[in-house]
Amino acid sequence: MASSSTIQEYHKKLTANSNTCVDTVNYYLTKIEEKKHLNAFTAIFAKEALQKAMELDAKRKDGEPLKKLHGVVIAIKDVICYKGHKVTAASKILEGFTSVYTATAVQRLLDEDAIIIGSCNCDEFAMGSTNENSVYGNVLNAADETKVPGGSSGGSAVAVQAGLCMVSLGSDTGGSVRQPADFCGIVGIKPTYGRISRYGLIAYASSFDQIGIFSNSVYDAALLLEVMSGADEFDSTAIENGQWAMGNEHVDKKYKIVYFKEALHHPSLDKEIKENILALIDKLKSEGHTVRAMDFDLLDYVVPAYYVLTTAEASSNLSRYDGVRFGYRNKDSVKDLTDFYKHTRSTGFGKEVQRRIMLGTFVLSAGYYDAYFSKAQQVRRLLADKTKAIFAEYDAVILPTSPGTAFTFGEKTDDPIAMYLADIYTVFANLTGLPGISVPLFKHSNTMPFGLQIMTAKTDELTLLQLSEHLMQHYKTYQHLNN
Ligand code: GLN
């Protein structure tokens, strides 16, 4: 079989008996093996995926109607729990640990007859922008193997980009779905905070974390979102489900769009990315959409605020990995319990995770709390107020997803601040809880793809998806890798 371009097409082939779930799973397993060197997966569930495929083929034969995700082959980031399967957060500290329950998001996929084919590589505890902080090593960008796939959900992005599954799940705390989607030339959506339950998602920064989706088409992302979203008794921050029928309303709709002057004229932004977005703005205007520029003087505060608040939350969330309750422990020549904790945590966590735990502990410490943590909270509040005002007037904000295209390996590893600053366009959506998407529209003269980021008002994923589909249909110049 050849890979189908959308879930809908795949279902048509299944119902027409021109494809089966078993053939489909075998096809992906072969592709995964062929592209092993990309290092996108940390575990492959071949046997059970085939078993499930067989059951589904039998169900169809018996005339059972297809559920929404019947036979859809999905990969999940290795920070999402799936009962009976290893979950490691790409960290040594979770070595040997097996999930004791299934994340709500995954359970909802399974309930609609999806097939989970494996878990994907990522930055340790989802901290990073290049996937270079993984205990499993680097993931290669399939568009150019000398480049990073982005992070932290790099493996999930490459799994879709290289055609190793149909759709995948990532998590986005500060851009970890949108930025790798941007670097890999695929769709990556981070829904509204709370849209998808975080139950079973390993916590990095709980007030920012959100499960997101990678796909080739906006429709596939919309379908997965519909299946996974909604309130959950295990996560009190999960919100009720919304309206999802994508329909074709976007075809004639004229949107009111805004962009931030400071974002498009930021010194760190690649010239060609800026030019492409400005050209798109002109085209949108000439077709009757309203596109206005707005001052956004808070832009330079978003990265510092994000790194103060997320590291603070991380320092608390990661305190549970003490060598007693989970996975790895280091008992080498320990004198007492404190010594045991120290040994385990300093050999179990990687460098970046240790840096963030220390940074977070520092900003929360008595003498510095007001100077850093409280100030960052104030920035978060100002951003929320500003956001409310924006969406009282506009349907969407557009901005770059990242200041440049995919980095070369090692390019920013010695300079954590430079790495953090590259998150300038993505952290806003997490600080405010807005939904955001990276739409793969463009190709750079350096041959790499890049996307356009769109944000809409909280819980307005419908507009986000419809506008994205509109842009994909009319303005897409980047062609996906031909798998
Ligand atoms: N690059 C960001 C960071 O390192 C994003 C991480 C994420 O969204 N999980 O924190």
XYZ file of C-alpha atoms and ligand atoms in Angstrom:
493
model
C 0.000 0.000 0.000
C 0.986 3.617 -0.370
C 0.404 6.038 2.466
C -2.922 7.855 2.266
C -2.747 11.609 2.488
C -5.655 12.050 4.908
C -7.578 9.907 7.364
C -10.708 10.412 5.313
C -9.031 9.029 2.186
C -7.645 6.112 4.156
C -11.118 5.263 5.419
C -12.478 5.399 1.878
C -9.872 2.864 0.787
C -10.658 0.601 3.739
C -14.376 0.652 2.998
C -13.729 0.029 -0.683
C -11.587 -2.953 0.330
C -8.590 -1.586 -1.539
C -6.560 -1.470 1.666
C -6.475 -3.189 5.065
C -5.284 -2.159 8.507
C -2.785 -5.022 8.568
C -1.221 -3.886 5.269
C -1.141 -0.339 6.567
C 0.593 -1.267 9.826
C 3.079 -3.436 7.923
C 3.753 -0.562 5.565
C 4.575 1.784 8.465
C 6.659 -0.828 10.281
C 8.766 -1.264 7.139
C 9.150 2.501 6.763
C 10.167 2.837 10.425
C 12.820 0.167 9.900
C 14.035 1.818 6.685
C 14.321 5.203 8.400
C 15.712 3.930 11.670
C 18.726 6.225 11.403
C 16.442 9.261 11.871
C 16.080 8.063 15.483
C 12.473 9.262 15.710
C 11.236 6.411 17.910
C 12.197 5.279 21.398
C 9.948 2.177 21.293
C 7.917 0.398 18.627
C 4.845 -1.633 19.518
C 4.903 -3.841 16.401
C 3.229 -6.969 17.712
C 0.290 -5.333 19.399
C -0.203 -2.852 16.534
C -0.524 -5.779 14.120
C -2.823 -7.602 16.503
C -5.109 -4.577 16.754
C -5.011 -4.172 12.955
C -6.149 -7.775 12.538
C -9.038 -7.240 14.941
C -10.112 -4.113 13.081
C -9.992 -5.846 9.697
C -12.201 -8.569 11.155
C -14.637 -5.988 12.573
C -15.049 -4.440 9.139
C -15.629 -7.822 7.606
C -18.429 -8.341 10.114
C -20.025 -5.148 8.857
C -19.313 -3.026 11.928
C -19.325 0.702 11.145
C -15.975 2.464 11.284
C -15.220 4.473 14.391
C -13.655 7.911 13.930
C -10.039 6.755 14.066
C -10.497 3.201 12.821
C -7.022 1.860 12.029
C -5.349 5.268 12.127
C -1.673 4.736 12.881
C -0.500 7.123 15.594
C 2.805 7.681 17.408
C 2.993 9.336 20.828
C 5.727 11.427 22.406
C 7.645 9.587 25.090
C 6.210 11.835 27.824
C 2.677 10.467 27.466
C 1.683 7.442 29.534
C 0.306 4.298 27.949
C -0.398 1.544 30.449
C 2.028 -1.374 30.325
C 4.446 0.497 28.064
C 7.682 2.160 29.021
C 7.638 5.918 29.423
C 10.980 7.647 29.858
C 10.701 11.362 29.009
C 13.994 10.650 27.172
C 15.679 10.659 30.573
C 17.949 8.212 32.311
C 16.072 8.899 35.532
C 13.009 7.010 34.244
C 15.050 4.060 32.985
C 13.034 0.872 33.272
C 9.819 2.612 34.353
C 6.529 1.340 32.936
C 3.315 3.402 32.815
C 0.782 2.284 35.375
C -2.122 3.991 33.650
C -3.054 5.403 30.241
C -3.263 9.134 29.539
C -6.804 10.331 28.874
C -5.737 11.620 25.436
C -4.405 8.190 24.442
C -7.408 6.388 25.904
C -9.730 8.530 23.803
C -7.734 7.657 20.671
C -7.913 3.967 21.526
C -11.643 4.197 22.190
C -12.055 5.367 18.578
C -10.014 2.375 17.332
C -6.699 4.109 16.685
C -3.523 2.015 16.541
C -0.607 3.267 18.636
C 2.548 2.216 16.809
C 5.221 3.491 19.175
C 6.668 6.276 21.315
C 8.771 9.079 19.974
C 12.079 10.594 20.925
C 12.118 14.086 22.478
C 14.186 16.431 24.599
C 14.562 15.225 28.171
C 11.375 16.122 30.083
C 10.363 18.206 27.038
C 13.029 20.804 27.803
C 14.705 22.028 24.660
C 14.267 23.274 21.124
C 16.368 20.843 19.087
C 15.910 17.347 20.511
C 19.623 17.401 21.364
C 18.843 16.919 25.080
C 17.706 13.315 24.762
C 19.295 10.314 26.431
C 18.603 8.468 23.148
C 20.629 10.923 21.061
C 19.732 13.262 18.239
C 16.776 12.974 15.891
C 17.541 13.890 12.271
C 15.378 16.234 10.220
C 14.266 14.224 7.191
C 14.307 17.339 4.966
C 18.053 17.694 5.612
C 19.752 15.210 7.904
C 22.410 17.696 8.965
C 19.675 19.770 10.619
C 17.801 19.411 13.891
C 14.108 18.541 13.738
C 13.300 21.130 16.404
C 12.151 20.328 19.877
C 11.154 19.249 22.221
C 8.780 16.947 20.285
C 11.360 16.309 17.533
C 10.719 12.570 17.153
C 6.946 13.031 16.853
C 7.463 15.680 14.158
C 9.872 13.555 12.133
C 7.604 10.507 12.469
C 4.938 12.414 10.521
C 7.369 14.275 8.256
C 9.111 11.089 7.109
C 5.851 9.156 6.727
C 6.455 6.739 9.623
C 2.892 7.140 10.932
C -0.210 9.093 9.921
C -0.413 11.527 12.823
C 1.398 11.914 16.129
C 1.088 13.504 19.542
C 3.542 15.925 21.083
C 3.393 18.283 24.033
C 3.775 22.040 23.886
C 4.853 24.042 26.933
C 6.561 26.854 25.047
C 6.444 25.828 21.409
C 7.406 22.167 21.385
C 4.760 21.222 18.838
C 4.641 24.367 16.701
C 8.416 24.860 16.359
C 9.309 21.282 15.267
C 6.326 21.385 12.882
C 7.804 24.602 11.481
C 11.280 23.038 11.101
C 9.887 19.873 9.479
C 7.268 21.340 7.129
C 4.136 19.847 8.689
C 1.081 21.027 10.627
C 1.527 21.365 14.403
C -1.265 22.549 16.667
C -1.250 23.459 20.339
C -4.853 23.778 21.475
C -6.173 26.117 24.160
C -4.731 25.361 27.592
C -6.999 22.704 29.107
C -8.542 21.634 25.793
C -6.931 18.192 26.083
C -6.593 16.616 29.496
C -3.070 16.516 30.916
C -3.820 13.350 32.871
C -0.994 10.993 31.973
C 1.232 13.674 30.469
C 4.514 13.864 32.370
C 4.570 17.370 33.834
C 7.177 19.945 32.896
C 5.365 23.215 33.764
C 1.776 22.413 34.630
C 0.224 25.820 33.962
C 1.754 25.824 30.450
C 1.736 22.161 29.339
C -0.680 21.078 26.637
C -0.809 18.029 24.399
C -0.662 18.900 20.702
C -0.957 17.204 17.321
C 1.308 16.777 14.286
C -0.265 15.980 10.936
C 0.020 16.537 7.209
C -3.428 18.029 6.908
C -5.480 20.455 8.956
C -8.491 18.119 8.725
C -6.588 15.273 10.372
C -5.519 17.575 13.199
C -9.122 18.744 13.635
C -10.353 15.164 13.843
C -7.827 14.154 16.493
C -8.580 17.287 18.449
C -12.268 16.502 18.388
C -11.616 12.988 19.661
C -9.204 13.918 22.455
C -10.651 17.133 23.812
C -13.161 17.683 26.560
C -13.525 17.684 30.312
C -11.907 14.931 32.327
C -12.520 13.965 35.929
C -8.761 13.340 36.309
C -7.717 16.872 35.290
C -9.608 19.770 36.835
C -8.076 22.212 34.326
C -9.547 20.348 31.349
C -12.327 22.343 29.696
C -15.612 21.316 28.075
C -15.569 20.445 24.423
C -16.385 23.028 21.781
C -17.782 23.156 18.270
C -15.730 21.232 15.759
C -17.520 20.831 12.473
C -14.853 22.243 10.156
C -17.159 22.557 7.146
C -16.331 24.940 4.352
C -17.292 28.224 5.986
C -13.733 29.446 5.566
C -14.046 29.615 1.802
C -15.730 33.006 1.589
C -15.040 34.346 5.028
C -13.099 37.591 5.284
C -10.864 37.534 8.330
C -9.722 40.343 10.593
C -6.086 39.635 11.242
C -3.425 41.483 13.212
C 0.335 41.168 13.416
C 2.804 42.655 15.874
C 5.222 45.204 14.410
C 7.897 44.249 16.912
C 7.604 40.604 15.874
C 8.010 41.103 12.141
C 10.721 43.713 12.553
C 12.625 41.900 15.269
C 16.408 41.905 14.681
C 16.600 38.142 15.279
C 14.150 37.334 12.460
C 15.542 35.836 9.248
C 15.091 38.295 6.370
C 13.505 35.826 4.018
C 10.963 34.645 6.598
C 9.977 38.260 7.164
C 9.658 38.936 3.419
C 7.510 35.858 2.848
C 5.143 36.805 5.645
C 4.914 40.418 4.454
C 4.140 39.187 0.930
C 1.429 36.916 2.332
C -0.044 39.881 4.205
C -0.234 41.858 0.951
C -2.004 38.990 -0.788
C -4.479 38.601 2.063
C -5.264 42.307 1.931
C -5.736 42.268 -1.816
C -8.290 39.512 -1.364
C -10.371 41.551 0.992
C -9.128 40.363 4.391
C -8.278 43.009 6.955
C -4.678 42.822 8.126
C -3.390 45.462 10.514
C -0.122 46.067 12.333
C -0.145 46.607 16.081
C 2.479 47.710 18.600
C 3.456 45.004 21.024
C 6.009 46.421 23.398
C 5.950 43.381 25.691
C 7.633 41.095 23.163
C 11.082 41.228 24.713
C 9.681 40.213 28.106
C 8.002 37.024 27.013
C 11.069 34.772 26.919
C 12.407 35.861 30.354
C 8.914 35.533 31.885
C 8.489 32.094 30.328
C 11.847 30.788 31.580
C 11.321 32.128 35.108
C 7.852 30.639 35.467
C 8.419 27.314 33.715
C 11.661 26.563 35.528
C 9.949 27.399 38.833
C 7.174 24.924 38.058
C 9.659 22.364 36.762
C 11.782 22.524 39.912
C 8.716 21.509 41.862
C 7.317 18.972 39.368
C 10.628 17.163 39.002
C 11.242 16.842 42.741
C 9.375 13.520 42.637
C 12.264 11.825 40.785
C 14.244 10.928 43.844
C 15.464 7.445 43.004
C 12.946 5.880 45.365
C 9.642 6.143 43.549
C 10.613 5.921 39.876
C 13.020 4.136 37.555
C 16.707 4.767 37.946
C 18.590 4.881 41.253
C 22.265 5.343 41.978
C 23.405 3.587 45.150
C 27.151 3.811 44.468
C 29.005 4.586 47.675
C 26.187 6.584 49.255
C 26.597 7.637 52.880
C 23.033 8.541 53.764
C 19.624 9.344 52.267
C 20.522 12.892 51.218
C 23.628 11.589 49.545
C 21.523 8.970 47.761
C 19.135 11.634 46.391
C 22.073 13.737 45.250
C 23.790 10.854 43.478
C 20.625 9.717 41.771
C 19.527 13.153 40.633
C 22.938 14.353 39.493
C 23.602 11.217 37.452
C 19.995 10.589 36.386
C 19.133 14.020 34.986
C 20.934 15.545 32.008
C 22.642 18.915 31.977
C 19.742 21.024 30.685
C 17.244 19.556 33.136
C 19.648 20.179 36.023
C 20.159 23.754 34.826
C 16.408 24.366 34.834
C 15.816 22.770 38.230
C 18.506 25.028 39.685
C 17.194 28.105 37.912
C 13.679 27.344 39.128
C 14.823 26.752 42.678
C 16.697 30.054 42.561
C 13.766 32.170 41.316
C 11.545 30.667 44.000
C 13.987 31.144 46.850
C 13.016 33.585 49.608
C 15.457 36.351 48.684
C 14.675 36.386 44.970
C 11.015 35.428 44.748
C 9.746 38.990 44.390
C 12.463 40.076 42.019
C 11.913 37.215 39.581
C 8.873 35.015 40.160
C 6.432 37.794 41.096
C 7.668 40.040 38.288
C 7.215 37.258 35.742
C 3.693 36.652 37.038
C 2.994 40.339 36.479
C 4.188 40.052 32.877
C 1.875 37.079 32.441
C -1.041 39.158 33.728
C -0.209 42.076 31.381
C -0.105 39.659 28.459
C -3.498 38.253 29.397
C -5.012 41.761 29.490
C -3.437 42.691 26.179
C -4.703 39.469 24.631
C -8.273 40.127 25.690
C -8.154 43.524 24.023
C -6.724 42.056 20.795
C -9.410 39.419 20.373
C -12.196 41.858 21.127
C -11.229 43.335 17.746
C -9.570 40.615 15.656
C -10.110 36.980 14.641
C -6.462 36.009 14.602
C -2.864 37.043 15.219
C -0.244 35.946 12.711
C 3.478 35.792 13.356
C 6.524 33.674 12.486
C 6.797 30.369 14.327
C 10.544 30.660 14.764
C 13.117 33.382 13.935
C 14.994 31.038 11.584
C 14.766 27.682 9.840
C 16.084 24.445 11.411
C 19.513 24.859 13.041
C 22.549 22.751 12.265
C 23.414 20.241 15.013
C 25.471 21.866 17.755
C 24.800 25.387 16.507
C 23.291 26.604 19.755
C 24.175 23.917 22.279
C 26.946 25.939 23.949
C 24.775 28.977 24.402
C 21.563 28.200 26.309
C 20.459 31.847 26.257
C 20.647 31.979 22.444
C 18.629 28.766 22.359
C 16.009 30.191 24.746
C 15.700 33.418 22.748
C 14.680 31.453 19.664
C 11.407 30.696 21.519
C 10.389 34.349 21.192
C 7.360 33.721 18.972
C 5.938 30.583 20.529
C 5.891 31.157 24.296
C 3.216 33.870 24.105
C 0.489 31.297 23.394
C 1.519 29.259 26.452
C 1.827 32.254 28.763
C -1.730 33.232 27.826
C -3.261 29.790 27.204
C -4.208 30.655 23.597
C -4.469 28.056 20.866
C -1.708 28.267 18.250
C -0.749 26.451 15.089
C 2.191 26.344 12.701
C 1.001 25.986 9.110
C 3.616 24.714 6.610
C 3.320 27.333 3.888
C 6.829 28.310 2.872
C 10.163 27.106 1.617
C 13.379 29.022 2.281
C 16.096 29.461 -0.373
C 18.291 27.348 1.952
C 15.844 24.517 0.984
C 14.284 24.197 4.456
C 10.563 24.547 5.080
C 9.050 27.058 7.480
C 5.561 27.814 8.668
C 3.300 30.651 9.596
C 2.064 30.770 13.164
C -1.541 31.682 13.850
C -3.173 32.281 17.222
C -6.848 32.842 17.934
C -8.884 33.632 21.044
C -9.056 31.072 23.829
C -11.262 28.097 22.893
C -11.605 29.365 19.310
C -9.840 26.441 17.636
C -12.533 26.444 14.977
C -11.384 29.773 13.529
C -7.768 28.653 13.942
C -8.372 25.493 11.916
C -10.536 27.138 9.290
C -8.102 29.967 8.646
C -5.234 27.449 8.488
C -7.083 25.346 5.941
C -7.830 28.441 3.900
C -4.138 29.346 3.850
C -3.091 25.774 3.050
C -5.406 25.769 0.052
C -4.455 29.159 -1.332
C -0.965 30.110 -0.206
C 1.038 26.959 0.276
C 4.273 26.994 -1.658
C 6.084 24.261 0.279
C 5.527 20.733 -0.913
C 5.815 17.925 1.626
C 8.583 15.449 1.251
C 7.469 12.802 -1.143
C 7.423 9.658 0.907
N 11.874 25.324 23.733
C 11.024 25.460 24.846
C 11.757 25.035 26.095
O 12.833 24.578 25.989
C 9.763 24.701 24.643
C 9.624 23.435 25.372
C 8.255 22.819 25.278
O 7.337 23.382 24.700
N 8.118 21.662 25.904
O 11.270 25.157 27.175
